[in-house]
CSV table of C-alpha atoms and ligand atoms in Angstrom, one decimal:
chain,number,residue,atom,x,y,z
A,55,MET,CA,58.6,-13.9,-22.7
A,56,THR,CA,58.5,-17.2,-21.1
A,57,THR,CA,58.2,-20.4,-23.0
A,58,THR,CA,55.8,-23.3,-22.1
A,59,VAL,CA,57.5,-26.6,-22.4
A,60,SER,CA,56.5,-30.2,-21.7
A,61,ALA,CA,57.8,-32.0,-18.5
A,62,TYR,CA,57.4,-34.9,-16.1
A,63,ALA,CA,56.6,-33.8,-12.7
A,64,ALA,CA,56.0,-35.1,-9.2
A,65,THR,CA,52.9,-33.2,-7.9
A,66,ASN,CA,53.1,-34.9,-4.4
A,67,LYS,CA,55.5,-37.1,-2.4
A,68,TRP,CA,56.4,-39.8,-4.9
A,69,GLY,CA,54.9,-43.2,-4.5
A,70,SER,CA,52.7,-45.8,-6.2
A,71,ASP,CA,49.6,-43.6,-5.6
A,72,ALA,CA,51.5,-40.5,-6.7
A,73,PRO,CA,53.5,-41.1,-9.8
A,74,LEU,CA,55.4,-38.5,-11.9
A,75,THR,CA,53.0,-37.4,-14.6
A,76,LYS,CA,53.1,-35.3,-17.7
A,77,THR,CA,52.6,-31.6,-17.3
A,78,THR,CA,53.9,-28.2,-18.8
A,79,ILE,CA,56.2,-25.7,-17.1
A,80,GLU,CA,57.4,-22.3,-17.9
A,81,ARG,CA,61.0,-21.5,-18.8
A,82,ARG,CA,62.2,-17.9,-18.5
A,83,ALA,CA,63.0,-15.7,-21.3
A,84,VAL,CA,66.6,-15.9,-22.5
A,85,GLY,CA,68.5,-13.2,-20.7
A,86,PRO,CA,71.7,-11.5,-21.9
A,87,ALA,CA,73.9,-14.2,-20.3
A,88,ASP,CA,71.6,-17.2,-20.9
A,89,VAL,CA,71.7,-20.2,-23.2
A,90,ALA,CA,68.6,-22.0,-24.2
A,91,ILE,CA,68.9,-25.7,-24.6
A,92,ASP,CA,66.8,-28.2,-26.4
A,93,ILE,CA,67.1,-31.2,-24.0
A,94,LYS,CA,67.8,-34.5,-25.9
A,95,PHE,CA,68.5,-36.7,-23.0
A,96,ALA,CA,68.2,-36.7,-19.2
A,97,GLY,CA,69.8,-39.3,-16.9
A,98,ILE,CA,67.8,-40.6,-13.9
A,99,CYS,CA,69.9,-40.2,-10.7
A,100,HIS,CA,69.0,-41.7,-7.3
A,101,SER,CA,69.1,-38.2,-6.0
A,102,ASP,CA,65.9,-37.5,-8.1
A,103,LEU,CA,64.2,-40.4,-6.3
A,104,HIS,CA,65.4,-39.3,-2.8
A,105,THR,CA,64.1,-35.7,-3.5
A,106,VAL,CA,60.7,-36.6,-4.9
A,107,SER,CA,60.2,-39.1,-2.0
A,108,ALA,CA,60.9,-36.2,0.4
A,109,GLU,CA,63.6,-38.1,2.0
A,110,TRP,CA,65.9,-35.1,2.1
A,111,GLY,CA,63.5,-32.7,3.6
A,112,GLU,CA,61.2,-30.1,2.1
A,113,VAL,CA,60.3,-30.2,-1.5
A,114,THR,CA,58.4,-27.5,-3.4
A,115,PHE,CA,55.7,-29.5,-5.4
A,116,PRO,CA,55.2,-29.7,-8.4
A,117,ILE,CA,58.8,-30.7,-9.1
A,118,VAL,CA,60.4,-31.7,-12.4
A,119,PRO,CA,63.6,-33.7,-11.4
A,120,GLY,CA,66.6,-34.3,-13.6
A,121,HIS,CA,70.1,-33.0,-13.3
A,122,GLU,CA,71.9,-35.0,-15.9
A,123,ILE,CA,71.1,-33.0,-19.0
A,124,ALA,CA,72.5,-33.2,-22.4
A,125,GLY,CA,71.2,-31.2,-25.5
A,126,LEU,CA,71.8,-28.6,-28.1
A,127,VAL,CA,71.9,-24.8,-27.9
A,128,THR,CA,68.9,-23.2,-29.5
A,129,GLU,CA,69.4,-19.6,-28.6
A,130,VAL,CA,72.0,-17.4,-26.9
A,131,GLY,CA,71.7,-14.1,-25.1
A,132,SER,CA,73.3,-11.0,-26.5
A,133,GLU,CA,76.2,-11.2,-24.1
A,134,VAL,CA,77.0,-14.9,-24.3
A,135,THR,CA,80.6,-15.6,-25.5
A,136,LYS,CA,81.2,-19.3,-24.8
A,137,TYR,CA,78.4,-20.9,-26.9
A,138,LYS,CA,76.6,-20.6,-30.1
A,139,VAL,CA,73.3,-22.1,-31.5
A,140,GLY,CA,73.7,-25.7,-32.3
A,141,ASP,CA,76.5,-26.5,-29.7
A,142,ARG,CA,76.4,-29.7,-27.8
A,143,VAL,CA,76.0,-28.9,-24.2
A,144,GLY,CA,75.3,-30.3,-20.7
A,145,VAL,CA,73.9,-29.0,-17.5
A,146,GLY,CA,74.5,-30.8,-14.1
A,147,CYS,CA,73.3,-30.4,-10.5
A,148,PHE,CA,73.4,-26.7,-10.3
A,149,VAL,CA,72.5,-23.7,-12.4
A,150,ASP,CA,73.8,-20.9,-10.4
A,151,SER,CA,75.7,-19.8,-7.2
A,152,CYS,CA,76.7,-16.6,-5.6
A,153,ARG,CA,79.9,-16.2,-7.7
A,154,GLU,CA,81.5,-14.1,-5.0
A,155,CYS,CA,82.3,-16.4,-2.0
A,156,GLU,CA,85.8,-18.0,-1.6
A,157,ASN,CA,84.5,-21.4,-2.8
A,158,CYS,CA,82.8,-19.9,-5.9
A,159,LYS,CA,86.0,-17.9,-6.7
A,160,ALA,CA,88.0,-21.0,-6.5
A,161,GLY,CA,85.8,-22.9,-8.9
A,162,ASP,CA,84.1,-25.0,-6.1
A,163,GLU,CA,80.7,-23.7,-6.9
A,164,GLN,CA,79.1,-26.7,-5.6
A,165,TYR,CA,80.3,-25.7,-2.1
A,166,CYS,CA,79.1,-22.1,-2.3
A,167,ASN,CA,78.5,-20.8,1.1
A,168,ASN,CA,76.4,-17.7,0.4
A,169,PRO,CA,74.0,-19.4,0.9
A,170,GLY,CA,74.7,-22.4,-1.4
A,171,MET,CA,74.7,-23.6,-5.0
A,172,ILE,CA,71.2,-23.2,-6.8
A,173,GLY,CA,70.1,-26.7,-7.5
A,174,THR,CA,69.0,-27.5,-11.1
A,175,TYR,CA,65.7,-28.5,-9.4
A,176,ASN,CA,64.1,-27.9,-6.0
A,177,GLY,CA,66.1,-24.6,-5.8
A,178,VAL,CA,65.0,-20.9,-6.2
A,179,GLY,CA,66.5,-19.1,-9.2
A,180,ARG,CA,67.7,-15.5,-9.2
A,181,ASP,CA,64.4,-14.6,-10.7
A,182,GLY,CA,62.7,-15.9,-7.5
A,183,ASN,CA,61.0,-18.8,-9.3
A,184,PRO,CA,61.5,-22.5,-8.4
A,185,THR,CA,64.1,-24.3,-10.6
A,186,GLN,CA,62.9,-27.2,-12.6
A,187,GLY,CA,65.1,-30.0,-14.0
A,188,GLY,CA,65.8,-32.0,-17.1
A,189,TYR,CA,62.7,-34.2,-17.4
A,190,SER,CA,61.5,-31.5,-19.8
A,191,ASP,CA,61.8,-30.4,-23.3
A,192,ALA,CA,64.0,-27.3,-22.9
A,193,ILE,CA,65.9,-25.3,-20.1
A,194,VAL,CA,67.4,-21.8,-19.9
A,195,VAL,CA,70.7,-21.6,-18.0
A,196,ASP,CA,73.4,-18.9,-17.4
A,197,GLU,CA,76.2,-19.8,-19.8
A,198,ASN,CA,78.7,-19.9,-16.8
A,199,TYR,CA,76.9,-23.0,-15.5
A,200,VAL,CA,76.8,-24.8,-18.9
A,201,LEU,CA,79.2,-27.6,-19.9
A,202,ARG,CA,80.6,-28.4,-23.4
A,203,ILE,CA,80.1,-32.0,-24.6
A,204,PRO,CA,83.1,-33.3,-26.6
A,205,ASP,CA,82.1,-34.5,-30.0
A,206,SER,CA,83.2,-38.2,-29.4
A,207,ILE,CA,80.7,-38.6,-26.6
A,208,PRO,CA,77.1,-39.3,-27.8
A,209,LEU,CA,74.6,-37.1,-26.1
A,210,ASP,CA,72.6,-40.1,-24.4
A,211,LYS,CA,75.8,-41.3,-22.8
A,212,ALA,CA,77.1,-37.8,-21.9
A,213,ALA,CA,74.0,-37.1,-19.8
A,214,PRO,CA,75.0,-39.4,-16.8
A,215,LEU,CA,78.5,-37.9,-16.6
A,216,LEU,CA,76.9,-34.5,-15.7
A,217,CYS,CA,76.2,-36.0,-12.1
A,218,ALA,CA,77.3,-39.6,-11.7
A,219,GLY,CA,80.5,-38.9,-13.7
A,220,ILE,CA,81.6,-35.8,-11.8
A,221,THR,CA,80.6,-37.1,-8.5
A,222,THR,CA,83.0,-40.1,-8.8
A,223,TYR,CA,85.7,-38.3,-10.8
A,224,SER,CA,86.1,-35.5,-8.2
A,225,PRO,CA,87.0,-37.6,-5.1
A,226,LEU,CA,89.1,-40.0,-7.3
A,227,ARG,CA,91.2,-37.1,-8.3
A,228,HIS,CA,91.1,-35.4,-4.9
A,229,TRP,CA,92.5,-38.5,-3.2
A,230,GLY,CA,95.0,-39.2,-5.8
A,231,ALA,CA,93.6,-42.5,-7.4
A,232,GLY,CA,96.1,-43.7,-9.8
A,233,PRO,CA,98.9,-46.3,-10.3
A,234,GLY,CA,99.8,-48.1,-7.2
A,235,LYS,CA,96.6,-47.1,-5.4
A,236,ARG,CA,94.1,-49.7,-4.4
A,237,VAL,CA,90.4,-48.3,-4.7
A,238,ALA,CA,87.3,-50.0,-3.8
A,239,VAL,CA,83.8,-48.9,-5.0
A,240,ILE,CA,80.8,-49.8,-2.8
A,241,GLY,CA,77.6,-50.4,-4.9
A,242,LEU,CA,77.6,-51.0,-8.5
A,243,GLY,CA,74.8,-48.6,-9.6
A,244,GLY,CA,74.9,-45.4,-11.6
A,245,LEU,CA,77.7,-43.8,-9.7
A,246,GLY,CA,79.4,-47.0,-8.8
A,247,HIS,CA,79.8,-48.1,-12.3
A,248,LEU,CA,81.2,-44.9,-13.5
A,249,GLY,CA,83.6,-44.8,-10.3
A,250,VAL,CA,85.0,-48.2,-11.5
A,251,LYS,CA,85.5,-47.1,-15.0
A,252,LEU,CA,87.1,-43.8,-14.0
A,253,ALA,CA,89.3,-45.2,-11.3
A,254,ALA,CA,90.6,-47.9,-13.8
A,255,ALA,CA,91.2,-45.2,-16.4
A,256,MET,CA,93.4,-43.3,-13.9
A,257,GLY,CA,95.4,-46.5,-13.5
A,258,ALA,CA,94.2,-47.5,-10.1
A,259,GLU,CA,93.6,-51.2,-9.0
A,260,VAL,CA,89.7,-51.4,-8.5
A,261,ALA,CA,87.7,-53.7,-6.3
A,262,VAL,CA,83.8,-53.7,-6.4
A,263,LEU,CA,82.0,-54.4,-3.2
A,264,SER,CA,78.4,-55.3,-4.2
A,265,GLN,CA,75.6,-56.9,-2.3
A,266,SER,CA,76.0,-60.1,-4.3
A,267,LEU,CA,78.2,-61.6,-7.1
A,268,LYS,CA,75.3,-61.2,-9.7
A,269,LYS,CA,76.9,-58.4,-11.6
A,270,MET,CA,80.6,-59.7,-11.2
A,271,GLU,CA,81.0,-60.3,-15.0
A,272,ASP,CA,80.1,-56.6,-15.6
A,273,GLY,CA,82.2,-55.3,-12.9
A,274,LEU,CA,85.3,-57.0,-14.1
A,275,ARG,CA,84.5,-55.9,-17.7
A,276,LEU,CA,84.0,-52.3,-16.6
A,277,GLY,CA,87.6,-52.3,-15.2
A,278,ALA,CA,87.7,-54.0,-11.8
A,279,SER,CA,90.2,-56.5,-11.1
A,280,GLU,CA,88.5,-57.8,-7.8
A,281,TYR,CA,84.7,-58.2,-7.0
A,282,TYR,CA,83.3,-59.3,-3.6
A,283,ALA,CA,79.8,-59.8,-2.2
A,284,THR,CA,79.2,-57.8,1.0
A,285,SER,CA,76.5,-60.3,2.1
A,286,ASP,CA,79.4,-62.7,2.6
A,287,PRO,CA,81.0,-62.0,6.1
A,288,GLU,CA,84.3,-63.7,4.8
A,289,THR,CA,84.8,-60.6,2.5
A,290,PHE,CA,85.2,-58.3,5.4
A,291,LYS,CA,87.6,-60.7,7.2
A,292,LYS,CA,89.7,-61.1,4.0
A,293,LEU,CA,89.8,-57.4,3.1
A,294,THR,CA,90.7,-55.8,6.5
A,295,GLY,CA,93.2,-53.0,6.0
A,296,SER,CA,93.2,-53.4,2.2
A,297,PHE,CA,92.4,-50.0,0.5
A,298,ASP,CA,93.8,-46.6,0.1
A,299,LEU,CA,90.5,-45.2,-1.0
A,300,ILE,CA,86.9,-46.3,-0.7
A,301,LEU,CA,84.0,-44.6,-2.5
A,302,ASN,CA,80.7,-45.4,-0.9
A,303,THR,CA,78.0,-44.9,-3.5
A,304,VAL,CA,75.2,-46.8,-1.7
A,305,SER,CA,71.9,-44.9,-1.4
A,306,ALA,CA,70.9,-46.9,1.9
A,307,ASN,CA,72.5,-47.1,5.3
A,308,LEU,CA,75.5,-49.3,5.8
A,309,ASP,CA,77.4,-50.5,8.8
A,310,MET,CA,80.2,-48.0,8.6
A,311,ALA,CA,82.4,-49.9,11.0
A,312,ASP,CA,82.6,-52.8,8.7
A,313,TYR,CA,83.6,-50.7,5.7
A,314,LEU,CA,86.0,-48.5,7.4
A,315,GLY,CA,87.9,-51.4,8.6
A,316,LEU,CA,88.7,-52.2,5.1
A,317,LEU,CA,91.0,-49.0,4.9
A,318,LYS,CA,94.8,-49.2,5.2
A,319,LEU,CA,96.7,-46.9,7.6
A,320,ASP,CA,95.7,-43.3,6.5
A,321,GLY,CA,93.2,-44.5,4.0
A,322,THR,CA,90.0,-42.5,3.3
A,323,LEU,CA,86.5,-43.6,2.9
A,324,VAL,CA,84.5,-41.0,0.9
A,325,GLU,CA,80.8,-40.9,1.5
A,326,LEU,CA,79.0,-40.2,-1.8
A,327,GLY,CA,75.7,-41.9,-1.2
A,328,LEU,CA,73.2,-39.7,0.7
A,329,PRO,CA,70.7,-42.0,2.6
A,330,GLU,CA,67.8,-40.5,4.5
A,331,HIS,CA,69.1,-41.5,8.0
A,332,PRO,CA,72.3,-40.9,9.8
A,333,MET,CA,75.0,-43.7,10.0
A,334,PRO,CA,76.7,-44.2,13.3
A,335,VAL,CA,80.6,-44.3,13.2
A,336,PRO,CA,82.4,-45.9,16.0
A,337,ALA,CA,85.5,-43.9,17.1
A,338,GLY,CA,87.6,-47.0,17.4
A,339,VAL,CA,87.7,-47.9,13.8
A,340,LEU,CA,89.0,-44.4,12.9
A,341,ILE,CA,91.5,-44.2,15.7
A,342,PHE,CA,93.1,-47.7,15.1
A,343,GLY,CA,94.5,-47.2,11.7
A,344,ARG,CA,94.4,-43.3,11.6
A,345,ARG,CA,91.5,-43.8,9.0
A,346,ARG,CA,89.7,-40.9,7.6
A,347,LEU,CA,86.0,-40.6,6.8
A,348,SER,CA,85.0,-37.8,4.3
A,349,GLY,CA,82.3,-36.8,2.0
A,350,SER,CA,82.3,-35.2,-1.5
A,351,LEU,CA,79.6,-33.4,-3.5
A,352,ILE,CA,79.6,-33.5,-7.2
A,353,GLY,CA,82.2,-31.1,-8.6
A,354,GLY,CA,82.7,-27.4,-9.8
A,355,ILE,CA,82.2,-26.3,-13.3
A,356,ARG,CA,85.8,-26.3,-14.2
A,357,GLU,CA,86.3,-29.8,-12.9
A,358,THR,CA,83.2,-31.1,-14.5
A,359,GLN,CA,84.6,-29.9,-18.0
A,360,GLU,CA,87.9,-31.6,-17.1
A,361,MET,CA,85.9,-34.8,-16.4
A,362,LEU,CA,84.1,-34.6,-19.7
A,363,ASP,CA,87.4,-34.1,-21.6
A,364,PHE,CA,88.9,-36.9,-19.6
A,365,CYS,CA,86.1,-39.3,-20.6
A,366,ALA,CA,86.5,-38.4,-24.3
A,367,GLU,CA,90.3,-38.9,-24.0
A,368,HIS,CA,90.0,-42.3,-22.2
A,369,ASP,CA,87.0,-43.5,-23.9
A,370,VAL,CA,85.0,-43.6,-20.6
A,371,ALA,CA,81.2,-43.6,-20.9
A,372,PRO,CA,78.3,-45.0,-18.8
A,373,GLU,CA,76.3,-48.1,-19.6
A,374,ILE,CA,72.8,-46.9,-20.2
A,375,GLU,CA,69.2,-48.0,-20.7
A,376,VAL,CA,67.4,-45.3,-22.9
A,377,ILE,CA,63.8,-45.2,-21.7
A,378,GLU,CA,60.6,-43.4,-22.8
A,379,ALA,CA,59.6,-40.8,-20.4
A,380,SER,CA,56.4,-42.6,-19.5
A,381,TYR,CA,58.5,-45.4,-18.1
A,382,VAL,CA,60.0,-43.1,-15.5
A,383,ASN,CA,58.0,-44.5,-12.5
A,384,GLU,CA,59.0,-48.1,-13.4
A,385,ALA,CA,62.6,-46.9,-13.7
A,386,TYR,CA,62.3,-45.6,-10.2
A,387,GLU,CA,60.9,-48.8,-8.9
A,388,ARG,CA,63.8,-50.8,-10.6
A,389,MET,CA,66.4,-48.3,-9.2
A,390,LEU,CA,65.0,-48.9,-5.6
A,391,ALA,CA,65.3,-52.7,-6.2
A,392,SER,CA,69.1,-52.2,-7.4
A,393,ASP,CA,67.8,-53.3,-10.8
A,394,VAL,CA,69.6,-50.8,-13.1
A,395,ARG,CA,72.3,-51.5,-15.5
A,396,TYR,CA,73.7,-49.0,-15.0
A,397,ARG,CA,71.8,-45.7,-15.6
A,398,PHE,CA,68.3,-45.0,-16.9
A,399,VAL,CA,68.4,-42.2,-19.5
A,400,ILE,CA,65.2,-40.5,-20.7
A,401,ASP,CA,64.8,-39.9,-24.4
A,402,ASN,CA,63.3,-36.4,-24.1
A,403,ALA,CA,61.7,-36.6,-27.5
A,404,THR,CA,59.1,-38.8,-25.8
A,405,ILE,CA,58.1,-36.3,-23.3
B,63,NAP,P1,71.8,-46.4,-7.8
B,63,NAP,O1,72.0,-46.3,-9.3
B,63,NAP,O2,70.5,-46.8,-7.3
B,63,NAP,O3,73.0,-47.2,-7.1
B,63,NAP,C1,73.1,-47.5,-5.8
B,63,NAP,C2,73.8,-48.8,-5.6
B,63,NAP,O4,73.8,-49.0,-4.2
B,63,NAP,C3,72.8,-50.0,-6.1
B,63,NAP,O5,72.9,-50.3,-7.3
B,63,NAP,C4,73.3,-51.1,-5.2
B,63,NAP,O6,74.5,-51.6,-5.7
B,63,NAP,C5,73.8,-50.5,-3.9
B,63,NAP,N1,72.6,-50.5,-2.9
B,63,NAP,C6,71.4,-50.1,-3.0
B,63,NAP,N2,70.7,-50.4,-1.8
B,63,NAP,C7,71.5,-51.0,-1.0
B,63,NAP,C8,71.5,-51.5,0.3
B,63,NAP,N3,70.2,-51.5,1.0
B,63,NAP,N4,72.5,-52.1,0.8
B,63,NAP,C9,73.7,-52.1,0.1
B,63,NAP,N5,73.9,-51.7,-1.1
B,63,NAP,C10,72.8,-51.0,-1.7
B,63,NAP,O7,72.0,-44.8,-7.2
B,63,NAP,P2,73.0,-43.7,-7.7
B,63,NAP,O8,72.3,-42.8,-8.6
B,63,NAP,O9,74.3,-44.3,-8.1
B,63,NAP,O10,73.3,-42.8,-6.4
B,63,NAP,C11,73.8,-43.5,-5.2
B,63,NAP,C12,73.7,-42.5,-4.1
B,63,NAP,O11,74.5,-41.3,-4.3
B,63,NAP,C13,72.4,-41.9,-3.8
B,63,NAP,O12,72.2,-41.9,-2.4
B,63,NAP,C14,72.5,-40.5,-4.3
B,63,NAP,O13,71.5,-39.6,-3.8
B,63,NAP,C15,74.0,-40.2,-4.0
B,63,NAP,N6,74.5,-39.1,-4.9
B,63,NAP,C16,75.3,-38.3,-4.2
B,63,NAP,C17,76.1,-37.3,-4.9
B,63,NAP,C18,77.1,-36.5,-4.3
B,63,NAP,O14,77.3,-35.4,-4.8
B,63,NAP,N7,77.6,-37.0,-3.2
B,63,NAP,C19,75.7,-37.2,-6.4
B,63,NAP,C20,74.8,-38.0,-6.9
B,63,NAP,C21,74.2,-39.0,-6.2
B,63,NAP,P3,74.7,-53.3,-5.7
B,63,NAP,O15,73.6,-53.9,-6.3
B,63,NAP,O16,76.0,-53.4,-6.4
B,63,NAP,O17,74.9,-53.7,-4.3
B,64,ZN,ZN1,72.5,-36.9,-9.2
B,65,ZN,ZN1,79.3,-18.7,-3.6
């Protein structure tokens, strides 16, 4: 039997005339391989905002966003082996994938190509129903797509790790951030501030490239050793050819030529931000300096667990502002204005 739970949903393309509002949704009955989770906290990712603003294409309304989920197991199916009632668990950006393609088998479920991962929201589950995310009281997820939250990480701080944490951890690992590597993070928001903390915890030398110097003190406290304003043209002159790795976490379009020019020979700029519109890349800046431009999508289940354990071991956690669910529309406005320090997290008891 399905369960009715409270949630916050967008019923139309989000805007001042179409805010997220309180509603109810149905959660599927707990199947043999499923875990039912009482959601305690849900982080607010800029991807939630892109999605409900229909900037990434088609959206099935009503939609309940939220893919940074932390809570407690309340029920397990008969075949579940990994979790028991009372366990502290998380759910990230996807709740299923084909499990059979090359990428799924390799643990890169986020790159499932058959036909793709099933998003935590705005996807279609195996039961044929639209998936709905974490701005809700509870969720039911197959145990293979559930993460274990280490005891030392409080649930409110664990939530943002499930997307912002893994999205920055994965490329830092993939491109070998560590001692002797100079890493720049563009944008000090949800992803960016965790990128700084994680890169510093890995032993890299970290620079922040922010629009202004307003958050400089924070950036240095988070682990950066350098902080620059991108509104100052001198920044680009001074830093030409400086970095081994650049993570671009900005949600809006940037002039890619300027930023690619900051890479050393064979350096890589990884695109993490996913703005609505394309960004032109002049060939010259790649050719002169054998520079690379790549992208990276969250991380697989195995790597997400590795990231959570790394955060517990290295005492890495996001800086959060816990909010009541009814504040979500203002939180979106503030996120649009880059006024977030550094992740909004909904206290789901207020839904
Ligand atoms: P966020 O908290 O809003 O942070 C984005 C930051 O970018 C802002 O804090 C701001 O930093 C900077 N910024 C915003 N507008 C800008 C502009 N017009 N010009 C220059 N800089 C600007 O967002 P987030 O949740 O970290 O997400 C960032 C992006 O990553 C979004 O596009 C999101 O959809 C995407 N994302 C991708 C993945 C993936 O798997 N690849 C996963 C999650 C999210 P400063 O104030 O420091 O300049
Ligand atoms: Zn996200
Ligand atoms: Zn697959």
